[in-house]
mmCIF file of C-alpha atoms and ligand atoms in Angstrom:
data_model
loop_
_atom_site.group_PDB
_atom_site.id
_atom_site.type_symbol
_atom_site.label_atom_id
_atom_site.label_comp_id
_atom_site.label_asym_id
_atom_site.label_seq_id
_atom_site.Cartn_x
_atom_site.Cartn_y
_atom_site.Cartn_z
ATOM 1 C CA MET A 1 28.903 16.902 -19.685
ATOM 2 C CA ALA A 2 26.358 16.171 -16.813
ATOM 3 C CA GLY A 3 26.401 12.785 -15.381
ATOM 4 C CA ILE A 4 23.296 10.245 -15.068
ATOM 5 C CA ASN A 5 22.237 8.397 -12.020
ATOM 6 C CA GLN A 6 23.546 5.332 -13.539
ATOM 7 C CA ASN A 7 21.602 2.667 -11.486
ATOM 8 C CA TYR A 8 18.115 3.958 -13.392
ATOM 9 C CA LEU A 9 19.812 1.812 -15.540
ATOM 10 C CA LYS A 10 19.269 -1.234 -13.821
ATOM 11 C CA LEU A 11 15.803 -0.580 -13.317
ATOM 12 C CA PRO A 12 13.242 -2.608 -16.020
ATOM 13 C CA ASP A 13 12.515 -0.351 -18.891
ATOM 14 C CA SER A 14 8.606 0.967 -17.128
ATOM 15 C CA TYR A 15 6.852 0.922 -14.378
ATOM 16 C CA LEU A 16 4.922 -2.263 -13.712
ATOM 17 C CA PHE A 17 1.355 -0.185 -13.765
ATOM 18 C CA SER A 18 2.655 1.868 -16.775
ATOM 19 C CA GLU A 19 3.201 -1.422 -18.779
ATOM 20 C CA ILE A 20 -0.558 -3.404 -17.943
ATOM 21 C CA ALA A 21 -1.589 0.446 -18.748
ATOM 22 C CA ALA A 22 0.154 0.159 -22.293
ATOM 23 C CA ARG A 23 -1.452 -3.377 -22.933
ATOM 24 C CA LYS A 24 -4.835 -1.891 -22.359
ATOM 25 C CA ARG A 25 -4.221 0.884 -24.276
ATOM 26 C CA ILE A 26 -2.790 -1.478 -27.522
ATOM 27 C CA TYR A 27 -5.903 -3.813 -26.764
ATOM 28 C CA LEU A 28 -8.711 -1.204 -27.190
ATOM 29 C CA GLU A 29 -6.782 0.189 -30.133
ATOM 30 C CA LYS A 30 -7.442 -3.266 -31.772
ATOM 31 C CA ASN A 31 -11.111 -3.906 -30.271
ATOM 32 C CA PRO A 32 -12.589 -0.295 -30.617
ATOM 33 C CA GLY A 33 -15.463 0.005 -28.068
ATOM 34 C CA ALA A 34 -14.529 -2.628 -25.780
ATOM 35 C CA THR A 35 -14.998 -2.054 -22.261
ATOM 36 C CA ILE A 36 -12.188 -3.937 -19.796
ATOM 37 C CA VAL A 37 -13.088 -4.756 -16.695
ATOM 38 C CA ASN A 38 -10.138 -3.405 -14.655
ATOM 39 C CA MET A 39 -8.857 -6.279 -11.935
ATOM 40 C CA GLY A 40 -4.982 -4.856 -12.109
ATOM 41 C CA ILE A 41 -4.094 -1.918 -10.787
ATOM 42 C CA GLY A 42 -5.504 -1.467 -6.736
ATOM 43 C CA ASP A 43 -7.702 1.578 -7.985
ATOM 44 C CA VAL A 44 -10.776 2.581 -6.025
ATOM 45 C CA THR A 45 -14.321 3.345 -8.179
ATOM 46 C CA LYS A 46 -16.504 4.369 -5.419
ATOM 47 C CA PRO A 47 -16.636 8.137 -4.941
ATOM 48 C CA LEU A 48 -15.783 9.949 -1.831
ATOM 49 C CA PHE A 49 -17.935 9.699 0.943
ATOM 50 C CA LYS A 50 -20.581 12.447 1.262
ATOM 51 C CA SER A 51 -19.284 13.051 4.795
ATOM 52 C CA VAL A 52 -15.782 14.122 2.862
ATOM 53 C CA THR A 53 -16.876 16.308 -0.110
ATOM 54 C CA ASP A 54 -19.360 18.489 2.424
ATOM 55 C CA ALA A 55 -16.206 19.077 4.694
ATOM 56 C CA MET A 56 -14.153 19.884 1.730
ATOM 57 C CA THR A 57 -17.729 22.477 0.437
ATOM 58 C CA ALA A 58 -17.118 24.032 3.441
ATOM 59 C CA ALA A 59 -13.072 24.409 3.161
ATOM 60 C CA VAL A 60 -13.471 25.737 -0.109
ATOM 61 C CA SER A 61 -15.530 28.217 1.240
ATOM 62 C CA GLU A 62 -13.092 29.458 3.891
ATOM 63 C CA MET A 63 -10.315 29.427 1.324
ATOM 64 C CA SER A 64 -12.834 31.968 -0.704
ATOM 65 C CA ASP A 65 -12.973 34.266 2.221
ATOM 66 C CA SER A 66 -10.222 36.252 3.064
ATOM 67 C CA SER A 67 -10.899 36.608 6.885
ATOM 68 C CA THR A 68 -10.201 32.285 6.595
ATOM 69 C CA PHE A 69 -8.453 31.787 3.564
ATOM 70 C CA ARG A 70 -5.047 29.802 4.368
ATOM 71 C CA GLY A 71 -1.287 29.737 2.016
ATOM 72 C CA TYR A 72 0.832 27.333 2.825
ATOM 73 C CA ALA A 73 -0.050 24.184 4.949
ATOM 74 C CA PRO A 74 2.158 23.148 7.646
ATOM 75 C CA GLU A 75 4.816 20.663 6.160
ATOM 76 C CA GLN A 76 3.706 18.296 8.996
ATOM 77 C CA GLY A 77 -0.382 18.766 8.336
ATOM 78 C CA TYR A 78 -2.268 20.450 10.563
ATOM 79 C CA SER A 79 -3.025 19.527 14.114
ATOM 80 C CA PHE A 80 -6.680 18.812 13.279
ATOM 81 C CA LEU A 81 -6.025 15.943 11.308
ATOM 82 C CA ARG A 82 -2.778 14.568 12.830
ATOM 83 C CA GLU A 83 -4.877 14.697 16.645
ATOM 84 C CA ALA A 84 -7.631 12.679 14.699
ATOM 85 C CA ILE A 85 -5.663 10.241 13.203
ATOM 86 C CA ALA A 86 -3.479 9.677 17.238
ATOM 87 C CA ARG A 87 -7.235 9.617 18.857
ATOM 88 C CA ASN A 88 -8.847 7.288 15.954
ATOM 89 C CA ASP A 89 -6.077 5.064 14.482
ATOM 90 C CA TYR A 90 -3.711 5.072 17.310
ATOM 91 C CA ALA A 91 -5.337 5.822 20.878
ATOM 92 C CA ALA A 92 -8.322 3.564 20.470
ATOM 93 C CA ARG A 93 -5.921 0.453 19.622
ATOM 94 C CA LYS A 94 -3.708 1.080 22.779
ATOM 95 C CA CYS A 95 -0.877 2.571 20.708
ATOM 96 C CA ASN A 96 1.124 5.526 22.153
ATOM 97 C CA ILE A 97 1.610 7.512 19.275
ATOM 98 C CA SER A 98 1.154 11.385 19.692
ATOM 99 C CA ALA A 99 0.006 13.948 17.266
ATOM 100 C CA ASP A 100 3.428 15.219 16.438
ATOM 101 C CA GLU A 101 4.568 11.689 15.583
ATOM 102 C CA ILE A 102 2.311 11.775 12.814
ATOM 103 C CA PHE A 103 3.064 13.380 9.178
ATOM 104 C CA ILE A 104 0.605 13.916 6.830
ATOM 105 C CA SER A 105 1.940 13.308 2.844
ATOM 106 C CA ASP A 106 0.023 13.127 -0.722
ATOM 107 C CA GLY A 107 0.757 9.408 -0.673
ATOM 108 C CA SER A 108 2.068 6.447 0.702
ATOM 109 C CA LYS A 109 3.901 5.427 -2.195
ATOM 110 C CA SER A 110 6.243 8.552 -2.668
ATOM 111 C CA ASP A 111 6.893 8.194 1.573
ATOM 112 C CA CYS A 112 7.583 4.929 1.191
ATOM 113 C CA ALA A 113 10.107 5.535 -1.416
ATOM 114 C CA ASN A 114 10.979 8.970 0.075
ATOM 115 C CA ILE A 115 11.905 7.688 3.515
ATOM 116 C CA THR A 116 15.140 6.287 1.580
ATOM 117 C CA ASP A 117 16.697 9.909 2.537
ATOM 118 C CA ILE A 118 17.526 9.512 5.943
ATOM 119 C CA PHE A 119 19.359 6.400 5.711
ATOM 120 C CA SER A 120 22.817 5.881 4.416
ATOM 121 C CA ASN A 121 23.233 4.329 1.159
ATOM 122 C CA ASP A 122 25.253 0.999 2.726
ATOM 123 C CA ASN A 123 22.149 -0.391 4.817
ATOM 124 C CA ILE A 124 21.231 -3.719 3.860
ATOM 125 C CA VAL A 125 17.398 -3.354 2.269
ATOM 126 C CA ALA A 126 16.069 -6.629 2.846
ATOM 127 C CA ILE A 127 12.582 -6.604 0.482
ATOM 128 C CA CYS A 128 9.626 -9.379 -0.005
ATOM 129 C CA ASP A 129 9.292 -11.329 -3.123
ATOM 130 C CA PRO A 130 6.648 -11.030 -4.256
ATOM 131 C CA VAL A 131 6.238 -7.311 -3.219
ATOM 132 C CA TYR A 132 4.675 -4.060 -4.284
ATOM 133 C CA PRO A 133 7.653 -2.753 -6.849
ATOM 134 C CA VAL A 134 7.873 0.720 -5.324
ATOM 135 C CA TYR A 135 10.327 -0.322 -2.743
ATOM 136 C CA PHE A 136 12.398 -2.259 -4.924
ATOM 137 C CA ASP A 137 12.526 0.109 -6.981
ATOM 138 C CA SER A 138 13.565 3.188 -5.457
ATOM 139 C CA ASN A 139 16.146 1.160 -3.507
ATOM 140 C CA VAL A 140 17.707 -0.056 -6.762
ATOM 141 C CA MET A 141 17.207 3.773 -7.697
ATOM 142 C CA LEU A 142 20.326 4.664 -5.200
ATOM 143 C CA GLY A 143 22.391 1.540 -5.802
ATOM 144 C CA ARG A 144 21.277 0.052 -2.497
ATOM 145 C CA THR A 145 22.477 -3.967 -1.748
ATOM 146 C CA ILE A 146 19.081 -5.445 -1.467
ATOM 147 C CA VAL A 147 17.973 -9.200 0.270
ATOM 148 C CA SER A 148 15.356 -10.630 -1.015
ATOM 149 C CA MET A 149 12.944 -12.372 1.234
ATOM 150 C CA GLU A 150 11.027 -15.274 -0.638
ATOM 151 C CA CYS A 151 7.405 -15.214 0.420
ATOM 152 C CA ASN A 152 5.439 -18.458 -0.474
ATOM 153 C CA GLU A 153 2.451 -20.480 0.025
ATOM 154 C CA SER A 154 4.107 -22.410 2.592
ATOM 155 C CA GLY A 155 5.182 -19.745 5.302
ATOM 156 C CA SER A 156 1.244 -17.839 4.130
ATOM 157 C CA PHE A 157 3.176 -15.542 2.259
ATOM 158 C CA VAL A 158 5.068 -14.322 5.357
ATOM 159 C CA PRO A 159 8.974 -14.409 5.002
ATOM 160 C CA GLU A 160 11.666 -16.153 7.194
ATOM 161 C CA LEU A 161 13.981 -14.024 9.512
ATOM 162 C CA PRO A 162 17.352 -13.174 7.758
ATOM 163 C CA ASP A 163 19.603 -15.507 8.097
ATOM 164 C CA LYS A 164 22.260 -12.339 7.898
ATOM 165 C CA HIS A 165 21.930 -8.930 8.952
ATOM 166 C CA VAL A 166 19.901 -6.831 7.169
ATOM 167 C CA ASP A 167 19.718 -2.666 8.156
ATOM 168 C CA ILE A 168 16.682 -1.913 6.861
ATOM 169 C CA ILE A 169 13.461 -4.448 6.471
ATOM 170 C CA TYR A 170 9.714 -3.805 4.043
ATOM 171 C CA LEU A 171 6.923 -5.383 5.579
ATOM 172 C CA CYS A 172 3.603 -5.284 4.226
ATOM 173 C CA TYR A 173 0.286 -6.350 6.036
ATOM 174 C CA PRO A 174 -2.288 -6.811 4.572
ATOM 175 C CA ASN A 175 -0.177 -7.700 1.724
ATOM 176 C CA ASN A 176 0.303 -6.607 -1.439
ATOM 177 C CA PRO A 177 0.093 -8.135 -3.831
ATOM 178 C CA THR A 178 -0.695 -11.998 -2.262
ATOM 179 C CA GLY A 179 -3.476 -10.646 -0.224
ATOM 180 C CA GLU A 180 -2.411 -12.374 3.076
ATOM 181 C CA ALA A 181 -2.629 -10.800 6.702
ATOM 182 C CA ILE A 182 0.407 -11.206 9.140
ATOM 183 C CA THR A 183 -0.515 -12.576 12.868
ATOM 184 C CA ARG A 184 0.405 -10.769 16.237
ATOM 185 C CA GLU A 185 3.130 -13.576 16.822
ATOM 186 C CA SER A 186 4.515 -13.575 13.126
ATOM 187 C CA LEU A 187 4.813 -9.335 13.153
ATOM 188 C CA LYS A 188 6.098 -9.609 17.029
ATOM 189 C CA LYS A 189 9.524 -11.997 15.700
ATOM 190 C CA TRP A 190 10.396 -9.157 13.432
ATOM 191 C CA VAL A 191 9.862 -6.473 16.074
ATOM 192 C CA ASP A 192 11.890 -8.672 18.058
ATOM 193 C CA TYR A 193 14.848 -9.257 15.053
ATOM 194 C CA ALA A 194 15.021 -5.615 14.090
ATOM 195 C CA ASN A 195 15.161 -4.383 17.866
ATOM 196 C CA ASP A 196 18.159 -6.949 18.698
ATOM 197 C CA ASN A 197 19.922 -6.233 15.622
ATOM 198 C CA ASP A 198 19.617 -2.197 15.449
ATOM 199 C CA ALA A 199 17.610 -2.437 11.991
ATOM 200 C CA VAL A 200 14.470 -0.523 11.343
ATOM 201 C CA ILE A 201 11.471 -1.979 10.207
ATOM 202 C CA LEU A 202 9.301 -0.169 7.047
ATOM 203 C CA TYR A 203 5.872 -1.067 7.637
ATOM 204 C CA ASP A 204 3.185 -0.320 4.914
ATOM 205 C CA GLY A 205 -0.347 -0.670 6.373
ATOM 206 C CA ALA A 206 -2.272 0.609 3.505
ATOM 207 C CA TYR A 207 -4.407 -1.681 3.417
ATOM 208 C CA GLU A 208 -5.407 -2.388 7.186
ATOM 209 C CA ALA A 209 -9.227 -0.814 6.758
ATOM 210 C CA TYR A 210 -9.645 -4.157 4.590
ATOM 211 C CA ILE A 211 -8.696 -6.548 7.885
ATOM 212 C CA SER A 212 -11.832 -8.391 9.730
ATOM 213 C CA THR A 213 -10.272 -11.416 11.094
ATOM 214 C CA PRO A 214 -9.978 -10.511 14.720
ATOM 215 C CA GLY A 215 -6.808 -10.646 16.448
ATOM 216 C CA LEU A 216 -4.945 -9.005 13.532
ATOM 217 C CA PRO A 217 -3.021 -6.625 14.457
ATOM 218 C CA HIS A 218 -3.935 -3.268 12.292
ATOM 219 C CA SER A 219 -0.597 -1.422 13.261
ATOM 220 C CA ILE A 220 2.885 -2.341 13.952
ATOM 221 C CA TYR A 221 2.730 -0.283 17.305
ATOM 222 C CA GLU A 222 0.478 -2.324 18.820
ATOM 223 C CA ILE A 223 3.208 -5.229 19.138
ATOM 224 C CA PRO A 224 5.307 -3.705 22.403
ATOM 225 C CA GLY A 225 8.753 -2.001 21.077
ATOM 226 C CA ALA A 226 7.594 -1.685 17.728
ATOM 227 C CA ASP A 227 8.083 2.441 18.689
ATOM 228 C CA ARG A 228 11.445 1.852 18.989
ATOM 229 C CA CYS A 229 12.622 0.195 15.728
ATOM 230 C CA ALA A 230 9.213 0.625 13.049
ATOM 231 C CA ILE A 231 7.814 3.906 10.906
ATOM 232 C CA GLU A 232 4.678 3.417 9.539
ATOM 233 C CA PHE A 233 2.889 4.421 6.629
ATOM 234 C CA ARG A 234 -0.784 4.300 6.117
ATOM 235 C CA SER A 235 -3.146 5.639 3.586
ATOM 236 C CA PHE A 236 -6.434 7.758 2.937
ATOM 237 C CA SER A 237 -6.425 5.700 -0.821
ATOM 238 C CA LYS A 238 -8.389 2.866 -0.372
ATOM 239 C CA SER A 239 -9.784 3.251 3.090
ATOM 240 C CA ALA A 240 -11.423 6.198 1.898
ATOM 241 C CA GLY A 241 -11.039 6.619 -1.692
ATOM 242 C CA PHE A 242 -8.152 9.220 -2.160
ATOM 243 C CA THR A 243 -6.020 7.858 -4.712
ATOM 244 C CA GLY A 244 -7.083 10.624 -7.220
ATOM 245 C CA THR A 245 -7.394 13.082 -4.194
ATOM 246 C CA ARG A 246 -3.869 12.239 -2.412
ATOM 247 C CA CYS A 247 -3.836 12.445 1.311
ATOM 248 C CA ALA A 248 -1.676 9.768 3.328
ATOM 249 C CA TYR A 249 0.489 9.779 6.684
ATOM 250 C CA THR A 250 3.719 7.995 7.706
ATOM 251 C CA VAL A 251 4.593 7.985 11.758
ATOM 252 C CA VAL A 252 8.127 8.371 12.810
ATOM 253 C CA PRO A 253 7.752 7.774 16.784
ATOM 254 C CA LYS A 254 9.883 9.992 18.564
ATOM 255 C CA ALA A 255 11.889 6.761 20.399
ATOM 256 C CA LEU A 256 13.166 5.511 17.570
ATOM 257 C CA LYS A 257 16.703 6.717 17.331
ATOM 258 C CA ARG A 258 19.649 4.962 15.305
ATOM 259 C CA GLN A 259 23.336 6.409 15.659
ATOM 260 C CA ASN A 260 21.898 8.686 18.798
ATOM 261 C CA VAL A 261 19.533 10.743 16.512
ATOM 262 C CA SER A 262 15.990 10.855 16.109
ATOM 263 C CA LEU A 263 14.856 9.343 12.900
ATOM 264 C CA ARG A 264 11.757 11.548 13.405
ATOM 265 C CA ASP A 265 13.915 14.784 13.189
ATOM 266 C CA MET A 266 15.606 13.320 10.469
ATOM 267 C CA TRP A 267 12.099 12.662 8.530
ATOM 268 C CA ASN A 268 10.893 16.171 9.834
ATOM 269 C CA ARG A 269 13.978 17.971 8.408
ATOM 270 C CA ARG A 270 13.785 16.101 5.056
ATOM 271 C CA GLN A 271 9.351 16.830 4.944
ATOM 272 C CA CYS A 272 10.284 21.089 6.051
ATOM 273 C CA THR A 273 13.210 20.963 2.962
ATOM 274 C CA LYS A 274 11.037 18.892 0.253
ATOM 275 C CA PHE A 275 7.828 19.095 0.105
ATOM 276 C CA ASN A 276 5.054 21.868 1.254
ATOM 277 C CA GLY A 277 2.479 19.726 2.764
ATOM 278 C CA VAL A 278 -1.618 18.567 1.744
ATOM 279 C CA PRO A 279 -3.665 21.295 0.639
ATOM 280 C CA TYR A 280 -6.054 22.722 3.333
ATOM 281 C CA ILE A 281 -9.141 21.011 1.372
ATOM 282 C CA VAL A 282 -7.843 17.655 1.076
ATOM 283 C CA GLN A 283 -6.742 17.186 4.899
ATOM 284 C CA ARG A 284 -10.598 18.880 5.974
ATOM 285 C CA GLY A 285 -11.933 15.858 3.920
ATOM 286 C CA ALA A 286 -9.541 13.216 5.480
ATOM 287 C CA GLU A 287 -10.352 14.250 8.665
ATOM 288 C CA ALA A 288 -14.173 13.691 8.506
ATOM 289 C CA VAL A 289 -13.129 10.329 7.667
ATOM 290 C CA TYR A 290 -13.183 9.934 11.376
ATOM 291 C CA SER A 291 -16.782 11.571 11.649
ATOM 292 C CA ALA A 292 -19.637 9.474 12.646
ATOM 293 C CA GLU A 293 -20.649 9.820 9.230
ATOM 294 C CA GLY A 294 -17.898 9.366 8.202
ATOM 295 C CA ARG A 295 -17.158 5.734 9.847
ATOM 296 C CA ARG A 296 -20.490 4.781 8.758
ATOM 297 C CA GLU A 297 -19.823 5.512 4.954
ATOM 298 C CA GLN A 298 -16.252 3.916 4.970
ATOM 299 C CA SER A 299 -17.566 0.544 6.482
ATOM 300 C CA GLU A 300 -20.161 0.799 3.745
ATOM 301 C CA VAL A 301 -18.082 1.468 1.147
ATOM 302 C CA ILE A 302 -15.753 -1.606 2.636
ATOM 303 C CA GLY A 303 -18.311 -3.690 3.129
ATOM 304 C CA TYR A 304 -18.635 -3.488 -0.660
ATOM 305 C CA TYR A 305 -15.365 -4.289 -1.787
ATOM 306 C CA LYS A 306 -14.981 -7.088 0.333
ATOM 307 C CA ARG A 307 -18.275 -8.341 -0.595
ATOM 308 C CA ASN A 308 -16.348 -8.468 -4.022
ATOM 309 C CA ALA A 309 -13.501 -9.970 -3.145
ATOM 310 C CA ALA A 310 -15.766 -12.555 -1.096
ATOM 311 C CA VAL A 311 -17.654 -13.536 -4.292
ATOM 312 C CA LEU A 312 -14.751 -13.856 -6.215
ATOM 313 C CA LEU A 313 -12.851 -15.822 -3.986
ATOM 314 C CA ASP A 314 -15.762 -18.160 -4.296
ATOM 315 C CA ALA A 315 -16.197 -18.415 -8.230
ATOM 316 C CA LEU A 316 -12.386 -19.395 -8.328
ATOM 317 C CA LYS A 317 -12.491 -21.781 -5.491
ATOM 318 C CA ASN A 318 -15.543 -23.310 -7.208
ATOM 319 C CA ASN A 319 -14.018 -23.791 -10.389
ATOM 320 C CA GLY A 320 -10.722 -25.550 -8.830
ATOM 321 C CA ILE A 321 -8.636 -22.886 -8.470
ATOM 322 C CA THR A 322 -6.239 -22.186 -5.848
ATOM 323 C CA ALA A 323 -6.290 -18.597 -4.382
ATOM 324 C CA TYR A 324 -5.377 -16.641 -1.635
ATOM 325 C CA GLY A 325 -5.828 -13.474 0.211
ATOM 326 C CA GLY A 326 -9.208 -11.541 -0.227
ATOM 327 C CA VAL A 327 -10.534 -11.954 3.204
ATOM 328 C CA ASP A 328 -8.642 -9.472 4.878
ATOM 329 C CA SER A 329 -7.650 -7.415 2.216
ATOM 330 C CA PRO A 330 -9.098 -6.300 -1.606
ATOM 331 C CA TYR A 331 -6.597 -8.458 -3.327
ATOM 332 C CA ILE A 332 -6.705 -12.007 -4.475
ATOM 333 C CA TRP A 333 -3.209 -14.009 -5.258
ATOM 334 C CA ILE A 334 -4.007 -16.850 -7.626
ATOM 335 C CA LYS A 335 -2.333 -19.522 -8.521
ATOM 336 C CA LEU A 336 -1.209 -20.506 -12.129
ATOM 337 C CA PRO A 337 -1.969 -23.809 -13.774
ATOM 338 C CA GLU A 338 1.973 -24.938 -14.325
ATOM 339 C CA LYS A 339 2.032 -24.648 -18.295
ATOM 340 C CA ILE A 340 0.982 -20.763 -18.048
ATOM 341 C CA ASP A 341 3.078 -18.456 -17.160
ATOM 342 C CA SER A 342 2.222 -14.840 -15.430
ATOM 343 C CA TRP A 343 2.368 -12.403 -18.401
ATOM 344 C CA THR A 344 0.690 -15.255 -20.885
ATOM 345 C CA ALA A 345 -2.287 -15.498 -18.278
ATOM 346 C CA PHE A 346 -2.432 -11.771 -18.328
ATOM 347 C CA ASP A 347 -2.866 -11.404 -21.956
ATOM 348 C CA MET A 348 -5.266 -14.346 -22.312
ATOM 349 C CA ILE A 349 -7.664 -12.932 -19.590
ATOM 350 C CA LEU A 350 -7.728 -9.736 -21.473
ATOM 351 C CA ASN A 351 -7.736 -10.617 -24.830
ATOM 352 C CA ARG A 352 -10.590 -13.480 -24.133
ATOM 353 C CA GLN A 353 -12.082 -12.138 -21.232
ATOM 354 C CA CYS A 354 -11.676 -8.469 -21.310
ATOM 355 C CA ILE A 355 -10.728 -8.266 -17.679
ATOM 356 C CA ALA A 356 -7.158 -6.619 -16.610
ATOM 357 C CA THR A 357 -5.556 -8.387 -13.939
ATOM 358 C CA THR A 358 -1.799 -7.969 -12.820
ATOM 359 C CA PRO A 359 0.617 -10.662 -13.767
ATOM 360 C CA GLY A 360 2.711 -12.006 -10.748
ATOM 361 C CA ALA A 361 6.012 -11.670 -12.025
ATOM 362 C CA GLY A 362 5.756 -8.024 -12.439
ATOM 363 C CA PHE A 363 6.301 -8.439 -8.489
ATOM 364 C CA GLY A 364 9.308 -10.135 -8.389
ATOM 365 C CA LYS A 365 10.559 -13.269 -9.401
ATOM 366 C CA MET A 366 8.256 -15.441 -6.295
ATOM 367 C CA GLY A 367 5.778 -13.777 -7.835
ATOM 368 C CA GLU A 368 5.545 -15.849 -11.489
ATOM 369 C CA GLY A 369 3.116 -18.307 -11.693
ATOM 370 C CA TYR A 370 0.319 -16.210 -10.142
ATOM 371 C CA ILE A 371 -1.553 -13.013 -11.369
ATOM 372 C CA ARG A 372 -3.154 -10.781 -8.986
ATOM 373 C CA ILE A 373 -6.936 -9.355 -9.180
ATOM 374 C CA THR A 374 -8.294 -6.440 -7.570
ATOM 375 C CA ALA A 375 -12.378 -6.302 -5.757
ATOM 376 C CA PHE A 376 -12.062 -2.818 -6.396
ATOM 377 C CA GLY A 377 -14.520 -3.005 -9.584
ATOM 378 C CA LYS A 378 -18.076 -3.057 -9.308
ATOM 379 C CA TYR A 379 -20.572 -5.991 -7.573
ATOM 380 C CA GLU A 380 -22.346 -7.061 -10.610
ATOM 381 C CA GLU A 381 -18.380 -7.383 -12.266
ATOM 382 C CA ALA A 382 -17.140 -9.592 -9.629
ATOM 383 C CA CYS A 383 -20.069 -11.545 -9.867
ATOM 384 C CA VAL A 384 -18.989 -13.006 -13.253
ATOM 385 C CA ALA A 385 -15.302 -12.373 -13.222
ATOM 386 C CA GLY A 386 -14.190 -15.799 -11.044
ATOM 387 C CA GLU A 387 -15.870 -17.833 -13.518
ATOM 388 C CA ARG A 388 -14.457 -15.716 -16.681
ATOM 389 C CA ILE A 389 -10.883 -15.854 -15.344
ATOM 390 C CA ALA A 390 -11.194 -19.343 -14.047
ATOM 391 C CA GLU A 391 -12.653 -20.559 -17.732
ATOM 392 C CA VAL A 392 -9.596 -19.405 -19.259
ATOM 393 C CA LEU A 393 -6.790 -21.210 -17.362
ATOM 394 C CA ASN A 394 -9.364 -24.201 -16.900
ATOM 395 C CA ILE A 395 -7.566 -25.247 -20.179
HETATM 396 C C1 MLT B 1 -1.321 -1.370 -6.724
HETATM 397 O O1 MLT B 1 -2.205 -1.810 -7.375
HETATM 398 O O2 MLT B 1 -0.397 -2.509 -5.883
HETATM 399 C C2 MLT B 1 -1.450 -0.123 -5.825
HETATM 400 O O3 MLT B 1 -2.856 0.697 -6.500
HETATM 401 C C3 MLT B 1 -0.468 0.827 -6.086
HETATM 402 C C4 MLT B 1 -0.471 2.003 -5.510
HETATM 403 O O4 MLT B 1 -0.722 2.561 -4.401
HETATM 404 O O5 MLT B 1 0.703 2.682 -5.654
#
């Protein structure tokens, strides 16, 4: 008899966003014709930029001509995209990251989970609470020991350094779900900790494009020594509307070694075996994000979502609700009145206002007492949603 991976039995029955989708479906069955305002899963609503679709269209033409047709993409990504990333996202910020340390992939969600392949199962893994559930679930699937790092209001949602040794540390800033950013000083403490303890930081920077507060680090490699202890995940999903198109990248610096082995070479080996690359058409689209026109369109779209976040935050605060994030991030973390738990708040806001949110408890024990909303919807919806959510919570 084929044995199963028993670790799966330790997981919650369904993935957080699948559970939310199921509750929305039930609501729509009971309320046919209703339109739910989606502030739950962080999915973008603005289309791909014209510069991106133009580049993709040109790539489609190339694929239809035998002289320019391409088969398998390089597992690591095409050099035109890797070089554009190295130049624009790293050299421009004085980070010494070269194109061959950048691996193009189909998403940060998969990379954050797949990276577990290159680490031993007896590593102790430190994970924030609340947290994007992928880090937690993918390590539970491997039966790893997880140390939970509490993030709370008093610590600005940045965890304290662990008081016992850990080997792998997941950090995500700007943070999902709390929407709070990390300062250079705080991030430096983590880099120093990792270097002093031979730990590795898995740094999810999927929301970097939303940072506007001056002085905040946009990449962990802005911190000296991070190339010896950190792997960074970045994505075109939320920065350029690629949630459905799929393109992201992971940086594994050559200087990062453990037990005298290069993690970059291990990740390369892993990708060559288990991954066949991102389509040429998609990579040409991602490259266009770095063109002058792509940059202009990007700042317009990100500006649109940030304006949504600002009106939501204002409405919540003006109506007496405590809320965090929403400044350097598309996520707002709303504190609930003590008498309401987060799934109850989710159901109340869905049933009374037809707005889908994400219950904080879905992000971990410390998420109880909060709900998360996203700013990825329409401006007109954002203008009314803050007040409508506050109306439900102010009972
Ligand atoms: C979220 O809502 O947390 C994200 O959209 C999930 C993801 O990026 O996979």
